[in-house]
Amino acid sequence: MKDLKNYIDQNRNRFLEELFSLIRIPSISSQEEHKEDMIKCAHRWKELILEAGADRCEVMPTEGNPVVFGEKQIAPDAPTVLVYGHYDVMPVDPLELWKSNPFEPEIRDGKIWARGADDDKGQSFMHAKAFEYMVKAGQLPCIVKFMIEGEEEIGSKSLYQFCETHKEMLKADIILVSDTGMIATEIPSITVGLRGLSYLDVEITGPNRDLHSGLFGGAVANPINILCRMITSLTDEKNRITIPHFYDDVVEISKEERSLMAKAPFSLEDYKKAIDISDVHGEEGYSTIERTGIRPTLDLCGIWGGYTGEGSKTVLPSKANAKVSMRLVPNQDSQKISDLFQRHFESIAPKSVKVKVTPSHGGEAYVSPIDMVAYKAAEKAYIATFGKQPVPTRSGGSIPIIAGFEKILGIKSILMGFGLESDAIHSPNENFKLEHFLKGIETIPYFYSYYAEMMKK
Amino acid sequence: MKDLKNYIDQNRNRFLEELFSLIRIPSISSQEEHKEDMIKCAHRWKELILEAGADRCEVMPTEGNPVVFGEKQIAPDAPTVLVYGHYDVMPVDPLELWKSNPFEPEIRDGKIWARGADDDKGQSFMHAKAFEYMVKAGQLPCIVKFMIEGEEEIGSKSLYQFCETHKEMLKADIILVSDTGMIATEIPSITVGLRGLSYLDVEITGPNRDLHSGLFGGAVANPINILCRMITSLTDEKNRITIPHFYDDVVEISKEERSLMAKAPFSLEDYKKAIDISDVHGEEGYSTIERTGIRPTLDLCGIWGGYTGEGSKTVLPSKANAKVSMRLVPNQDSQKISDLFQRHFESIAPKSVKVKVTPSHGGEAYVSPIDMVAYKAAEKAYIATFGKQPVPTRSGGSIPIIAGFEKILGIKSILMGFGLESDAIHSPNENFKLEHFLKGIETIPYFYSYYAEMMKK
């Protein structure tokens, strides 16, 4: 692959322009108003996959947003790699915190700045360009299938059904995904664990209308006060979750594994400095890496109620709302946890309010064994391009569909993520290091090559 | 005053049109964008006071919104009544809950529907029309001064300074105010107690930017979770406020007075039904009337943080905010309580977050003795028009400037409010019973007449 670096160098401006054409389409899956952008983005992906060298590519309808599926066949006995990615992105608010338009990508300080620059337009597009290189160079050693969906950020609901329906079409030896991060440019890593997720909306209703806080305050339950009290009761002083049976299925990690994890390079001081906090905060008895890697959590992702404008309004509001996210670890069942939450939350509401719990989306945790062929191939690929053996890590994030792939299709996934924590995915000023984008395109062909070689043996 | 009722009947349409011309100006004092509307509304008041028969009226500038001051002199030995009201109104959101445009008054079901219909455009305008009648009928027994301010809903900051500056101009025997309510159309009442207020904004900052709730959740303090925990800790299981020294200055009411209060007509079932709640909620050991009348409270008027849009966003937000309102009882000092709150709230924040407390506005509680001349005159006025002796009540609401008048000008106020709890002041669909508006105009001249008579003795 002597010409690989040259090829990337010579075509990088075109690669970026093509990526930007995807980024410019504001494909926010959680907002109804962007329905047409989803279709537009799917069609743009189709064009790009065909241009990169696929035999065929289609925008396939689902009950929700369409799935882009493309493939290139080679010798029928070659191993099959199914590339998974998503073309939908997160909302962009608060918009005022962005330094440049989230849907007008800019390159500053060696980074691409835009919503989706990393998650997941930038990362999944690396695969299209690595594929293009292998096709053009006549060096494609595997059958390749692309499956790019449009609902990852809202739970991949339609993709579960899509997988059920198209099992034959999706047959593959491994699913290759770039939708995670690595420790640092100098410390490549492969994600071997993902947390599961239960996400729910809760609503507390007190009086049937907003009341004057003076005339009624102190005598009528204030839904904000009540919501705060109910939420607070969900965790104890040790930051353990108090929902009965919440921890029943959590597998405790052995001392050996914990001491191995503790050896991963990590600076608490750098971590705190990067996000400007004086202290970390989490479950007693666990380190920061353990808290996000092997322990379940309960986080409020949003809360609102009453008057939130400028100045003061003396109101006892009718309603208060919150969005609750629980990250789960392997062996916890998302549906079961959502049910436990709902039952418990309803049971702790005082009689003076009404409570409504609406499960939003969820998914299971995933573990990728480090002795599988794909892991070994990925390891060698990183060594080839980064010059270092990658560290296996457990991410605190969730890609629920990854566990779904294993369950429905019986295929394991290998998570070769090239993002960084500082990429601010899901936040204002999302970015993706140009160097990582290009390094990803360079590393992927090595993965294919080693993987095909090892699968032959 | 035989012709009083006739006069009101014959002029009611004009009265309403004039009132509507005030209501149509969206004079929301807490929102910067309505700065010009404040000026417009003040000038419209000036026109209306002059048209009603004042000798002079001026829009007098302050550091904030102007004060409208008008007067009519009669014999210099006549008693002086200073009418106080406010032309500013509360914000209108959530706008979607209004059945008609808040600034386009409508009459439906015998009620005026609009922001300010009761609080306080409707109520204060009754005084202009009662005054007009007395002038036209040659029956004005008192010197009258009007002082209509534009910052009541945001703490009357400029009016305190105005009173300090214009003590001579504002000299009066009594301040007459309609900015409160009565128990029911059939049960007239006079407000003899108002709660004080401390209103503060709090902000909790965790990480310096919104983070991915999966990658960081469980290891980094979530400002929403922390804010909920801090707020929850401010009250205990008995709904008593836990801020150290909060109750130090609260005067406990005697058993005798409490048993008198318990005799006031009040149906808990009707109360719950009117706002559709299954149960009331408040400080243990006190009745609903006591909880709003004689006990201090702590209410959240607003809370916000993280993602509050449709769908789900898995974010660990950087900030969470809340607006806290504490209603105070006589002898509690608003400044002292704000200080106690601030010190305590800052002290309970964990090291993992930053906390900012910003006092917004406040004011002292007020008590009006039922043996003062003005109370007796008001009592007789209600008997003349409602046919019943009014009940003295303590309101849970606050009009901080009332205590300020006593302190700065040395003048007591008499609170002849004609609103109802169902008027939904500060809420969507504010309304004012047409019957009460007209009854107010009718009752006020009797007050002047009895008051002048009693002051002569």
Coordinates of N, CA and C in Angstrom, one line a residue, chain B residues 220-387:
Chain B
V220 N -18.7 12.9 36.0 CA -18.6 14.3 36.1 C -19.9 14.8 36.7
A221 N -19.9 15.7 37.6 CA -21.1 16.2 38.3 C -22.0 16.8 37.2
N222 N -23.3 16.3 37.2 CA -24.3 16.8 36.3 C -25.0 18.0 37.0
P223 N -24.9 19.2 36.5 CA -25.4 20.4 37.2 C -27.0 20.3 37.5
I224 N -27.7 19.5 36.6 CA -29.1 19.4 36.9 C -29.3 18.5 38.1
N225 N -28.7 17.3 38.1 CA -28.8 16.5 39.3 C -28.4 17.2 40.6
I226 N -27.3 18.0 40.5 CA -26.8 18.7 41.7 C -27.8 19.8 42.1
L227 N -28.3 20.5 41.1 CA -29.3 21.6 41.5 C -30.5 21.0 42.1
C228 N -31.0 19.9 41.6 CA -32.1 19.2 42.2 C -31.8 18.8 43.7
R229 N -30.6 18.3 43.9 CA -30.3 17.8 45.2 C -30.2 19.0 46.2
M230 N -29.6 20.1 45.7 CA -29.4 21.3 46.5 C -30.8 21.9 46.9
I231 N -31.6 22.0 45.9 CA -33.0 22.6 46.1 C -33.8 21.7 47.1
T232 N -33.7 20.4 46.9 CA -34.4 19.5 47.7 C -34.0 19.6 49.2
S233 N -32.7 19.8 49.4 CA -32.2 19.9 50.7 C -32.7 21.2 51.5
L234 N -33.3 22.1 50.7 CA -33.7 23.4 51.3 C -35.0 23.2 52.1
T235 N -35.7 22.1 51.9 CA -36.9 21.8 52.8 C -36.8 20.4 53.3
D236 N -37.4 20.2 54.5 CA -37.3 18.9 55.0 C -38.6 18.1 54.8
E237 N -38.7 16.9 55.4 CA -39.8 16.1 55.1 C -41.2 16.7 55.6
K238 N -41.0 17.6 56.6 CA -42.2 18.3 57.1 C -42.5 19.6 56.3
N239 N -41.8 19.7 55.2 CA -41.9 21.0 54.4 C -41.6 22.2 55.2
R240 N -40.7 22.1 56.1 CA -40.1 23.2 56.7 C -38.8 23.6 56.1
I241 N -38.5 24.9 56.0 CA -37.3 25.4 55.3 C -36.1 25.1 56.2
T242 N -35.0 24.6 55.6 CA -33.9 24.2 56.4 C -32.7 25.2 56.5
I243 N -32.9 26.3 55.8 CA -31.9 27.3 55.8 C -31.7 27.8 57.3
P244 N -30.4 27.7 57.8 CA -30.2 28.1 59.2 C -30.7 29.5 59.5
H245 N -31.4 29.7 60.6 CA -31.9 31.0 61.0 C -33.1 31.5 60.2
F246 N -33.6 30.7 59.3 CA -34.7 31.2 58.4 C -35.9 31.7 59.2
Y247 N -36.2 30.9 60.3 CA -37.4 31.1 61.0 C -37.2 32.0 62.3
D248 N -35.9 32.5 62.4 CA -35.6 33.2 63.7 C -36.6 34.4 64.0
D249 N -37.0 35.1 62.9 CA -37.7 36.3 63.2 C -39.2 36.1 62.9
V250 N -39.6 34.9 62.6 CA -41.1 34.6 62.4 C -41.8 34.7 63.7
V251 N -42.8 35.6 63.7 CA -43.6 35.7 64.9 C -44.7 34.6 64.9
E252 N -44.7 33.7 65.9 CA -45.7 32.7 65.9 C -47.0 33.3 66.3
I253 N -48.1 32.9 65.6 CA -49.4 33.5 65.8 C -50.1 32.8 67.0
S254 N -50.8 33.6 67.8 CA -51.4 33.0 69.0 C -52.5 32.0 68.6
K255 N -52.8 31.1 69.5 CA -53.9 30.1 69.3 C -55.2 30.8 69.0
E256 N -55.4 31.9 69.8 CA -56.7 32.7 69.6 C -56.8 33.2 68.2
E257 N -55.7 33.8 67.7 CA -55.8 34.3 66.3 C -56.0 33.2 65.3
R258 N -55.3 32.1 65.5 CA -55.4 31.0 64.6 C -56.8 30.4 64.6
S259 N -57.5 30.4 65.8 CA -58.8 29.8 65.8 C -59.8 30.8 65.1
L260 N -59.5 32.1 65.2 CA -60.3 33.1 64.5 C -60.2 32.9 63.0
M261 N -58.9 32.7 62.5 CA -58.7 32.5 61.1 C -59.4 31.3 60.6
A262 N -59.5 30.3 61.4 CA -60.1 29.0 61.0 C -61.6 29.2 60.8
K263 N -62.1 30.3 61.3 CA -63.6 30.6 61.1 C -63.9 31.2 59.8
A264 N -62.9 31.7 59.1 CA -63.1 32.3 57.8 C -63.7 31.3 56.8
P265 N -64.7 31.7 56.0 CA -65.3 30.7 55.1 C -64.3 30.2 54.1
F266 N -64.2 28.9 54.1 CA -63.2 28.2 53.2 C -63.6 26.8 53.0
S267 N -63.7 26.4 51.8 CA -63.9 25.0 51.5 C -62.7 24.3 50.8
L268 N -62.1 23.4 51.5 CA -60.9 22.7 51.0 C -61.3 21.9 49.7
E269 N -62.5 21.4 49.7 CA -62.9 20.6 48.5 C -63.0 21.5 47.3
D270 N -63.6 22.7 47.5 CA -63.8 23.6 46.4 C -62.4 24.1 45.9
Y271 N -61.5 24.3 46.9 CA -60.2 24.8 46.6 C -59.4 23.8 45.7
K272 N -59.5 22.5 46.1 CA -58.8 21.5 45.4 C -59.4 21.3 44.0
K273 N -60.7 21.4 44.0 CA -61.5 21.2 42.7 C -61.1 22.3 41.7
A274 N -61.0 23.5 42.2 CA -60.8 24.7 41.3 C -59.5 24.6 40.6
I275 N -58.5 23.9 41.2 CA -57.2 23.8 40.5 C -56.9 22.3 40.2
D276 N -57.9 21.5 40.3 CA -57.8 20.1 40.0 C -56.6 19.4 40.6
I277 N -56.5 19.4 41.9 CA -55.5 18.6 42.6 C -56.1 17.6 43.6
S278 N -55.5 16.5 43.8 CA -56.0 15.5 44.7 C -55.8 15.8 46.1
D279 N -54.7 16.6 46.4 CA -54.4 16.8 47.7 C -53.6 18.1 47.8
V280 N -53.7 18.8 48.9 CA -52.9 20.0 49.1 C -51.5 19.5 49.7
H281 N -50.6 20.5 49.8 CA -49.2 20.1 50.2 C -48.6 21.3 50.8
G282 N -48.1 21.1 52.0 CA -47.4 22.3 52.7 C -46.9 21.9 54.1
E283 N -46.5 22.9 54.8 CA -45.9 22.7 56.1 C -46.8 22.0 57.1
E284 N -46.2 21.0 57.6 CA -46.9 20.1 58.6 C -47.4 21.0 59.8
G285 N -48.6 20.8 60.2 CA -49.1 21.4 61.4 C -49.9 22.7 61.1
Y286 N -50.0 23.1 59.8 CA -50.7 24.3 59.5 C -51.8 24.0 58.5
S287 N -52.9 24.8 58.5 CA -54.0 24.6 57.6 C -53.6 25.3 56.3
T288 N -54.4 25.1 55.3 CA -54.1 25.7 54.0 C -54.1 27.2 54.1
I289 N -55.1 27.8 54.8 CA -55.2 29.3 54.9 C -54.0 29.8 55.7
E290 N -53.6 29.0 56.7 CA -52.4 29.4 57.5 C -51.1 29.3 56.7
R291 N -51.0 28.3 55.8 CA -49.8 28.1 55.0 C -49.6 29.3 54.1
T292 N -50.6 29.9 53.6 CA -50.4 31.0 52.7 C -50.5 32.3 53.4
G293 N -51.2 32.3 54.6 CA -51.4 33.6 55.3 C -50.4 34.0 56.3
I294 N -49.9 33.0 57.1 CA -49.0 33.4 58.2 C -47.7 32.7 58.2
R295 N -47.4 31.8 57.2 CA -46.2 31.1 57.2 C -45.3 31.4 55.9
P296 N -44.0 31.5 56.1 CA -43.2 31.7 55.0 C -43.0 30.5 54.1
T297 N -42.6 30.6 52.9 CA -42.5 29.5 52.0 C -41.3 29.6 51.1
L298 N -41.0 28.5 50.4 CA -39.9 28.5 49.4 C -40.4 27.8 48.2
D299 N -40.6 28.5 47.1 CA -41.1 27.9 45.8 C -40.2 28.2 44.7
L300 N -40.0 27.1 43.9 CA -39.3 27.3 42.6 C -40.3 27.9 41.6
C301 N -39.9 29.0 41.0 CA -40.8 29.7 40.0 C -40.4 29.3 38.6
G302 N -39.2 28.7 38.5 CA -38.7 28.3 37.2 C -37.4 27.5 37.3
I303 N -37.3 26.6 36.4 CA -36.0 25.7 36.4 C -35.7 25.4 34.9
W304 N -34.5 25.4 34.6 CA -34.1 25.0 33.2 C -32.7 24.5 33.1
G305 N -32.4 23.6 32.2 CA -31.1 23.1 32.0 C -31.1 22.0 31.0
G306 N -30.0 21.9 30.2 CA -29.9 20.8 29.3 C -30.8 20.9 28.1
Y307 N -31.1 19.8 27.5 CA -32.0 19.7 26.3 C -33.4 19.7 26.7
T308 N -34.2 20.6 26.2 CA -35.6 20.7 26.5 C -36.5 20.6 25.3
G309 N -35.9 20.3 24.2 CA -36.7 20.2 23.0 C -37.4 18.8 22.8
E310 N -37.9 18.6 21.6 CA -38.6 17.4 21.4 C -37.6 16.3 21.2
G311 N -38.0 15.0 21.4 CA -37.1 13.9 21.3 C -36.1 13.8 22.4
S312 N -35.0 13.2 22.1 CA -34.0 13.0 23.2 C -32.6 13.4 22.7
K313 N -31.9 14.0 23.6 CA -30.5 14.3 23.4 C -29.7 13.9 24.6
T314 N -28.7 13.1 24.4 CA -28.0 12.5 25.5 C -26.9 13.5 25.8
V315 N -27.2 14.4 26.7 CA -26.2 15.4 27.0 C -26.1 15.6 28.5
L316 N -24.9 15.8 29.0 CA -24.6 16.2 30.3 C -24.3 17.7 30.3
P317 N -25.3 18.5 30.7 CA -25.2 19.9 30.4 C -24.2 20.6 31.2
S318 N -23.7 21.8 30.7 CA -22.8 22.6 31.4 C -23.4 23.3 32.6
K319 N -24.7 23.8 32.4 CA -25.3 24.6 33.4 C -26.8 24.2 33.7
A320 N -27.2 24.6 34.9 CA -28.6 24.4 35.2 C -29.0 25.6 36.1
N321 N -30.2 26.2 35.8 CA -30.6 27.4 36.5 C -32.0 27.2 37.2
A322 N -32.2 28.1 38.1 CA -33.5 28.1 38.8 C -33.8 29.5 39.3
K323 N -35.1 29.8 39.4 CA -35.6 31.0 40.0 C -36.3 30.6 41.3
V324 N -35.9 31.2 42.4 CA -36.4 30.8 43.7 C -37.1 32.0 44.4
S325 N -38.3 31.7 44.8 CA -39.1 32.7 45.5 C -39.4 32.3 46.9
M326 N -39.1 33.2 47.9 CA -39.5 32.9 49.2 C -40.4 34.0 49.7
R327 N -41.6 33.5 50.1 CA -42.6 34.5 50.7 C -42.4 34.6 52.2
L328 N -42.3 35.8 52.6 CA -42.0 36.1 54.0 C -43.2 36.6 54.8
V329 N -43.1 36.5 56.1 CA -44.2 37.0 57.0 C -43.7 38.2 57.8
P330 N -44.6 38.9 58.4 CA -44.2 40.1 59.1 C -43.1 39.8 60.1
N331 N -42.2 40.8 60.2 CA -41.0 40.7 61.0 C -39.8 40.0 60.4
Q332 N -40.0 39.3 59.3 CA -38.8 38.7 58.6 C -38.3 39.9 57.7
D333 N -37.0 39.9 57.6 CA -36.4 41.0 56.7 C -35.9 40.4 55.4
S334 N -36.4 41.0 54.4 CA -36.2 40.4 53.0 C -34.7 40.3 52.7
Q335 N -34.0 41.4 53.0 CA -32.5 41.5 52.7 C -31.8 40.4 53.5
K336 N -32.2 40.3 54.8 CA -31.5 39.3 55.7 C -31.8 37.9 55.2
I337 N -33.0 37.6 54.7 CA -33.4 36.3 54.2 C -32.6 36.0 52.9
S338 N -32.5 37.0 52.1 CA -31.7 36.8 50.8 C -30.3 36.5 51.1
D339 N -29.7 37.2 52.1 CA -28.3 36.9 52.5 C -28.2 35.5 53.1
L340 N -29.2 35.1 54.0 CA -29.1 33.8 54.6 C -29.2 32.7 53.5
F341 N -30.1 32.9 52.5 CA -30.2 32.0 51.4 C -28.9 31.8 50.6
Q342 N -28.4 33.0 50.3 CA -27.2 33.0 49.4 C -26.0 32.3 50.1
R343 N -25.8 32.6 51.4 CA -24.7 32.0 52.1 C -24.9 30.5 52.2
H344 N -26.1 30.1 52.6 CA -26.4 28.7 52.7 C -26.3 28.0 51.4
F345 N -26.9 28.5 50.4 CA -26.9 27.8 49.1 C -25.4 27.6 48.6
E346 N -24.6 28.7 48.7 CA -23.2 28.5 48.3 C -22.5 27.5 49.1
S347 N -22.9 27.4 50.4 CA -22.1 26.5 51.3 C -22.5 25.0 51.1
I348 N -23.6 24.8 50.5 CA -24.0 23.3 50.3 C -23.6 22.8 48.9
A349 N -23.0 23.6 48.1 CA -22.6 23.2 46.7 C -21.4 22.3 46.8
P350 N -21.4 21.1 46.2 CA -20.2 20.3 46.2 C -19.1 20.9 45.4
K351 N -17.9 20.5 45.7 CA -16.7 21.1 45.0 C -16.7 20.9 43.5
S352 N -17.5 19.9 43.1 CA -17.5 19.6 41.6 C -18.2 20.5 40.8
V353 N -18.9 21.5 41.4 CA -19.6 22.5 40.6 C -19.3 23.9 41.1
K354 N -19.7 24.9 40.3 CA -19.6 26.3 40.7 C -21.0 26.8 40.9
V355 N -21.2 27.6 41.9 CA -22.6 28.1 42.1 C -22.6 29.6 42.1
K356 N -23.7 30.2 41.5 CA -23.8 31.6 41.5 C -25.2 32.0 41.9
V357 N -25.3 32.8 42.9 CA -26.6 33.2 43.4 C -26.8 34.7 43.2
T358 N -27.9 35.1 42.5 CA -28.1 36.6 42.2 C -29.4 37.0 42.8
P359 N -29.4 37.8 43.9 CA -30.7 38.3 44.4 C -31.4 39.1 43.3
S360 N -32.6 38.9 43.1 CA -33.4 39.5 42.1 C -34.2 40.7 42.6
H361 N -35.2 40.4 43.4 CA -35.9 41.5 44.1 C -36.6 41.0 45.4
G362 N -37.0 41.9 46.2 CA -37.6 41.5 47.4 C -38.4 42.6 48.0
G363 N -39.0 42.4 49.2 CA -39.8 43.4 49.8 C -40.3 42.8 51.1
E364 N -40.8 43.7 52.0 CA -41.2 43.3 53.3 C -42.7 43.0 53.4
A365 N -43.0 42.2 54.4 CA -44.4 41.9 54.6 C -45.1 43.1 55.2
Y366 N -46.4 43.1 55.2 CA -47.2 44.3 55.6 C -48.4 43.8 56.4
V367 N -48.7 44.6 57.5 CA -49.9 44.3 58.3 C -50.7 45.6 58.4
S368 N -52.0 45.5 58.1 CA -52.8 46.7 58.2 C -53.8 46.5 59.4
P369 N -53.7 47.4 60.4 CA -54.5 47.2 61.6 C -56.0 47.4 61.3
I370 N -56.9 46.6 61.9 CA -58.3 46.7 61.5 C -59.0 47.8 62.4
D371 N -58.2 48.4 63.3 CA -58.9 49.5 64.0 C -58.6 50.9 63.5
M372 N -57.9 50.9 62.3 CA -57.6 52.3 61.8 C -58.8 52.8 61.0
V373 N -58.9 54.2 60.9 CA -60.1 54.8 60.4 C -60.4 54.3 59.0
A374 N -59.3 54.2 58.2 CA -59.5 53.8 56.8 C -60.1 52.4 56.7
Y375 N -59.8 51.5 57.6 CA -60.4 50.2 57.6 C -61.8 50.3 57.9
K376 N -62.2 51.1 58.9 CA -63.6 51.2 59.3 C -64.4 51.8 58.1
A377 N -63.8 52.8 57.4 CA -64.5 53.4 56.3 C -64.7 52.4 55.2
A378 N -63.7 51.6 54.9 CA -63.7 50.6 53.9 C -64.8 49.6 54.2
E379 N -64.9 49.2 55.5 CA -65.9 48.2 56.0 C -67.3 48.7 55.6
K380 N -67.5 50.0 56.0 CA -68.8 50.6 55.7 C -69.1 50.7 54.2
A381 N -68.1 51.0 53.4 CA -68.3 51.1 52.0 C -68.8 49.7 51.4
Y382 N -68.1 48.6 51.8 CA -68.5 47.3 51.4 C -69.9 47.0 51.8
I383 N -70.3 47.3 53.0 CA -71.6 47.1 53.5 C -72.6 47.8 52.6
A384 N -72.3 49.0 52.2 CA -73.2 49.8 51.4 C -73.5 49.2 50.1
T385 N -72.4 48.6 49.5 CA -72.6 48.1 48.1 C -72.8 46.5 48.0
F386 N -72.2 45.8 48.9 CA -72.3 44.3 48.9 C -73.4 43.9 49.9
G387 N -73.8 44.8 50.8 CA -74.8 44.4 51.8 C -74.2 43.5 52.9

